[in-house]
XYZ file of C-alpha atoms in Angstrom:
379
model
C 19.986 33.029 30.909
C 18.103 36.236 31.561
C 17.081 37.165 35.150
C 13.559 36.378 36.781
C 12.081 39.809 36.005
C 12.955 39.607 32.054
C 11.949 35.932 31.872
C 8.365 37.121 33.293
C 8.346 39.621 30.669
C 9.407 37.035 27.862
C 6.718 34.873 28.811
C 4.035 37.591 28.825
C 5.291 38.373 25.382
C 5.214 34.807 24.422
C 1.699 34.443 25.461
C 0.596 37.588 23.553
C 2.311 36.028 20.303
C 0.452 32.707 21.003
C -2.753 34.359 21.462
C -2.259 36.227 18.167
C -1.031 33.016 16.714
C -4.468 31.596 17.587
C -6.498 34.298 16.179
C -4.637 34.644 12.885
C -3.889 31.103 11.981
C -7.162 29.461 13.439
C -9.145 32.537 12.922
C -9.483 32.463 9.013
C -10.807 28.825 9.187
C -13.455 29.854 11.843
C -14.318 32.883 9.809
C -14.522 30.909 6.569
C -16.936 28.510 8.178
C -19.015 31.341 9.758
C -19.629 32.935 5.957
C -20.683 29.473 4.551
C -24.213 30.824 3.853
C -23.076 34.360 3.011
C -20.349 33.643 0.388
C -21.298 30.177 -0.582
C -24.833 30.491 -2.278
C -24.646 26.839 -3.673
C -23.630 23.300 -2.471
C -20.605 23.668 -5.053
C -19.597 27.091 -3.342
C -19.847 25.704 0.200
C -17.584 22.800 -0.743
C -14.953 25.129 -2.159
C -15.034 27.155 0.810
C -14.525 23.935 3.205
C -11.775 22.615 1.027
C -10.046 26.003 0.944
C -9.437 25.325 4.822
C -9.922 21.645 4.991
C -6.141 20.587 4.653
C -5.036 23.070 7.325
C -7.626 23.591 10.005
C -6.397 20.981 12.163
C -2.703 22.176 11.947
C -3.934 25.558 12.899
C -5.127 24.358 16.130
C -1.550 23.759 17.241
C -1.667 27.297 18.231
C -4.753 26.875 20.393
C -2.931 23.933 22.033
C 0.298 25.889 22.632
C -1.633 29.030 24.034
C -3.339 26.670 26.609
C -0.121 24.905 27.573
C 1.862 28.059 27.995
C -0.866 29.492 30.240
C -0.875 25.960 32.183
C 3.034 25.950 32.494
C 4.026 29.745 32.842
C 1.058 31.299 34.648
C -0.500 28.564 36.865
C -2.637 30.823 38.836
C -4.116 32.419 35.779
C -4.814 28.718 34.400
C -6.560 27.951 37.686
C -8.807 31.213 37.944
C -9.613 31.159 34.266
C -10.503 27.567 33.664
C -12.103 27.174 36.892
C -14.036 30.578 36.946
C -14.899 30.448 33.093
C -15.864 26.861 33.428
C -19.246 26.936 31.617
C -17.923 29.559 29.113
C -14.962 26.912 28.333
C -17.543 24.268 27.973
C -19.479 26.436 25.609
C -16.529 27.123 23.558
C -15.597 23.267 23.472
C -18.738 22.423 22.124
C -18.248 25.054 19.683
C -14.913 23.870 18.599
C -16.102 20.044 18.596
C -18.885 21.009 15.853
C -16.215 21.962 13.552
C -14.415 18.427 13.096
C -17.755 16.713 13.059
C -19.177 18.971 10.540
C -16.126 18.550 8.436
C -16.304 14.740 8.733
C -19.976 14.141 8.222
C -21.251 16.915 5.717
C -20.489 15.268 2.591
C -21.376 11.812 3.533
C -24.796 12.299 2.075
C -25.970 14.184 -0.856
C -29.383 15.162 0.878
C -29.406 19.068 0.893
C -31.194 18.928 4.317
C -28.380 16.775 5.754
C -25.849 19.146 4.389
C -27.536 22.223 5.472
C -27.888 20.985 9.122
C -23.972 20.511 9.196
C -23.489 23.850 7.576
C -25.320 25.394 10.474
C -23.286 23.564 12.779
C -20.005 24.785 11.279
C -21.473 28.473 11.121
C -22.570 28.201 14.967
C -19.172 26.803 15.695
C -17.170 29.809 14.190
C -19.568 32.137 15.784
C -19.859 31.022 19.117
C -16.005 30.321 19.450
C -15.431 33.649 18.245
C -17.910 35.480 20.558
C -16.652 33.588 23.582
C -13.062 34.352 22.833
C -14.043 38.212 22.714
C -16.192 37.889 25.774
C -13.502 36.505 27.542
C -11.016 39.288 26.680
C -13.615 41.978 27.485
C -13.981 40.347 31.112
C -10.098 40.394 31.433
C -10.244 44.125 30.849
C -13.129 44.583 33.226
C -11.884 42.409 36.233
C -13.357 38.984 37.142
C -15.172 38.289 40.463
C -12.504 35.946 42.121
C -10.508 36.054 45.449
C -7.913 33.999 47.416
C -8.190 32.961 50.950
C -4.818 32.875 53.204
C -3.916 29.341 51.612
C -4.358 31.029 48.004
C -7.333 28.801 47.456
C -9.445 30.508 44.988
C -13.171 31.329 44.912
C -15.093 32.508 42.143
C -18.498 34.182 42.743
C -19.609 34.734 38.997
C -21.786 32.988 36.523
C -22.053 32.268 32.863
C -24.671 35.107 32.242
C -22.764 37.593 34.308
C -19.814 37.531 31.666
C -21.930 39.250 29.214
C -21.519 42.666 30.602
C -22.242 45.270 27.977
C -18.436 46.193 27.305
C -17.564 42.458 27.342
C -20.539 41.923 24.799
C -18.773 44.732 22.583
C -15.604 42.940 22.702
C -17.346 39.703 21.851
C -18.852 41.421 18.612
C -15.272 42.938 17.879
C -14.094 39.344 17.877
C -16.869 37.998 15.695
C -16.341 40.955 13.059
C -12.686 40.590 13.356
C -12.770 36.506 12.663
C -15.515 37.200 9.758
C -12.910 39.877 8.094
C -10.071 37.338 8.227
C -12.061 34.368 7.011
C -13.260 36.764 3.850
C -9.826 37.779 3.430
C -8.568 34.294 3.362
C -11.312 33.240 1.014
C -10.045 36.036 -1.254
C -6.953 34.360 -1.522
C -7.950 30.671 -1.932
C -11.038 30.993 -4.380
C -11.938 32.423 -7.627
C -15.001 33.693 -9.411
C -18.142 34.656 -7.639
C -16.995 33.253 -4.256
C -14.026 35.666 -4.455
C -16.029 38.572 -5.385
C -18.515 37.961 -2.530
C -15.698 37.404 0.027
C -13.947 40.766 -1.166
C -17.279 42.562 -0.249
C -17.715 41.024 3.063
C -14.150 41.562 3.925
C -14.449 45.297 3.128
C -17.813 45.541 4.967
C -16.466 43.908 8.052
C -13.157 45.484 8.085
C -14.820 48.986 8.114
C -17.162 47.889 10.719
C -14.210 46.465 12.913
C -12.621 49.779 12.622
C -15.668 51.628 13.849
C -16.219 49.248 16.756
C -12.600 49.670 17.765
C -12.905 53.258 17.999
C -15.950 52.951 20.214
C -14.496 50.527 22.385
C -11.482 52.983 22.854
C -13.507 55.547 23.817
C -15.714 53.557 26.131
C -12.575 52.090 27.757
C -11.220 55.404 28.503
C -14.235 55.840 31.003
C -13.999 52.534 32.701
C -12.534 51.577 36.196
C -8.995 50.022 35.549
C -6.545 48.944 37.998
C -3.309 50.176 39.302
C -0.658 48.707 41.553
C -0.222 50.701 44.724
C 2.292 48.278 46.373
C 3.911 44.940 45.195
C 6.882 42.580 45.952
C 8.440 43.802 42.694
C 9.103 42.455 39.241
C 11.631 39.905 40.576
C 9.335 39.181 43.732
C 7.679 36.088 44.830
C 4.855 34.643 42.994
C 1.892 35.540 45.627
C -0.741 37.985 44.713
C -1.793 38.577 48.190
C 1.503 40.495 48.811
C 0.203 43.159 46.563
C -1.997 46.402 47.198
C -4.055 47.356 44.148
C -6.839 49.858 43.796
C -9.209 50.744 40.998
C -8.840 53.761 39.145
C -10.878 55.503 36.374
C -9.388 55.568 33.077
C -6.413 53.155 34.139
C -6.910 51.294 31.070
C -5.391 54.151 28.983
C -2.284 54.724 31.670
C 0.046 52.837 29.893
C -0.232 54.894 26.522
C 0.461 57.984 28.462
C 3.627 56.594 30.114
C 4.990 55.124 27.019
C 3.681 56.616 23.937
C 5.276 54.119 21.681
C 2.614 51.683 22.787
C 0.123 53.649 20.753
C 1.412 51.430 17.594
C -0.954 48.689 18.722
C -4.226 50.463 18.355
C -3.103 52.393 15.358
C -2.173 49.064 13.794
C -5.443 47.692 14.779
C -7.441 50.319 13.141
C -5.094 51.023 10.659
C -4.788 47.280 9.417
C -8.713 47.195 9.232
C -8.940 50.068 7.095
C -6.077 49.016 4.766
C -7.765 45.526 4.344
C -10.910 47.364 3.409
C -9.388 49.407 0.844
C -7.150 46.780 -0.603
C -10.065 44.484 -1.081
C -11.853 47.034 -3.182
C -9.064 48.219 -5.412
C -9.674 47.720 -9.197
C -6.787 45.290 -9.235
C -7.208 43.761 -5.679
C -4.369 42.245 -3.960
C -5.958 39.386 -1.949
C -2.701 38.185 -0.234
C -1.824 41.765 0.933
C -5.379 42.169 2.051
C -4.883 38.992 4.168
C -1.710 40.227 5.598
C -3.409 43.628 6.627
C -6.356 41.595 8.094
C -3.875 39.389 10.133
C -2.065 42.662 11.212
C -5.379 44.177 12.423
C -5.869 41.033 14.619
C -2.382 41.318 15.872
C -3.035 44.917 16.751
C -6.302 44.230 18.542
C -4.792 41.712 20.997
C -1.568 43.858 21.453
C -3.788 46.518 22.326
C -5.803 44.532 24.942
C -2.424 43.222 26.446
C -0.655 46.643 26.744
C -4.017 48.221 28.227
C -3.929 45.569 30.863
C -0.083 45.346 31.463
C 1.223 44.386 34.188
C -2.143 42.792 34.827
C -2.968 39.331 33.554
C -6.419 38.928 35.235
C -7.694 41.682 37.438
C -10.192 40.824 40.312
C -13.399 42.983 40.650
C -14.303 41.021 43.885
C -11.093 41.843 45.685
C -8.518 44.040 43.485
C -5.632 42.918 45.856
C -6.131 39.449 44.654
C -5.482 40.522 40.934
C -2.911 38.508 39.026
C -0.181 40.306 37.519
C 2.962 39.540 35.454
C 5.231 39.854 38.650
C 3.106 37.592 40.990
C 1.340 34.794 38.878
C 4.394 33.186 37.216
C 5.883 29.931 37.611
C 9.378 29.584 39.243
C 12.565 30.956 37.700
C 13.680 27.646 36.776
C 10.706 26.667 34.863
C 10.463 29.502 33.065
C 14.128 29.353 32.052
C 13.616 25.649 30.739
C 10.658 26.528 29.010
C 12.529 29.340 27.251
C 15.158 26.990 26.029
C 12.710 24.527 24.938
C 10.695 27.375 23.160
C 13.890 28.487 21.443
C 14.460 25.045 19.875
C 10.951 23.945 19.032
C 8.987 27.143 18.111
C 11.083 27.733 14.979
C 10.544 24.199 13.958
C 6.881 24.675 14.031
C 7.080 27.958 12.067
C 9.168 26.233 9.362
C 7.053 23.449 9.125
C 3.738 25.420 9.034
C 5.464 27.776 6.395
C 6.415 24.648 4.232
C 2.771 23.013 4.440
C 1.282 26.474 3.203
C 3.757 26.614 0.520
C 2.943 23.193 -0.597
C -0.849 24.050 -0.525
C -0.768 27.259 -2.236
C -2.733 28.271 -5.042
C -6.631 28.596 -5.465
C -9.294 25.911 -4.734
C -11.827 25.549 -7.465
C -15.121 23.641 -8.148
C -13.452 21.399 -10.539
C -10.590 20.639 -8.388
C -13.016 19.689 -5.683
C -15.388 17.641 -7.841
C -12.204 15.603 -9.352
C -11.070 14.843 -5.846
C -12.989 11.874 -4.440
C -11.450 12.543 -0.979
C -12.598 16.168 -0.926
C -15.160 17.341 1.708
């Protein structure tokens, strides 16, 4: 089994992969719901959209559960700070996510257009709010969060819900919304036909170009923000105690890793390049919807990798007391815990991936208005 330092790096990478899984797999159904009034012009169109994600959206949430579980088990202090400090934001996210299953379950129970429009609005709000909250959370992680620890490692959070919506964090929230909308449109380009596919392709191109522009803007902005650097710590294999570190703010620190390791520039290049590729592929005379979807997913992976590499080795800096910031080296579970989790992940993650691939293979092919109308169990 790898040593403690390697295990910490492995679980930092695993956390990043799980976050990518959440955004890529759960993102397209949030994006499809968000686009209901834009891509779906009639009730029949909207039923096609909902049934294109209906068989898979619940399974996609496995990635969200895995991500939260990984934070809880591998990074307990991060879980404590994030879920306590972001309590109201998490509650808002939970309400948004609850709107989705309720909307799926009740929308088609009545044929009254007013009834269906209400639930359509709930599905749109669920996708929009969830995407925005995820992005704002990432933005605050880059900026630093107002928390501190006392001598007994008891955490105190001194922020509030409105305080999370700082200008740069709001920009990150907009990036998240646009990114998820792009991915949802790319997915609809694969799973639908006719006018729905045509409108989805147009939305995909627009949101992809907008995403690329917002990412470039965020990069220039981040280069002038105060970041965090470690002056002294217990080391990569040291004890999990953030109070042993000495950390200071430094202008431009969010760009520091790219200078130290130029190879990490692959992440922002992938993010912007993937978005541009998705825009181009969605508008070619003979569009390639599946490749467009892959490029959209690559852009999402690049965005999340960029955030993680910009922060590394920090997980969640503290703007209130920089020395209390949580890093990969001081916020992990014990070596034994990480070793057991690594062994379990090596066994079960391939099973999850294989099962997911099998499900999508079985459900391959477009969804049409005719198939929806003929299925009495359709949404």
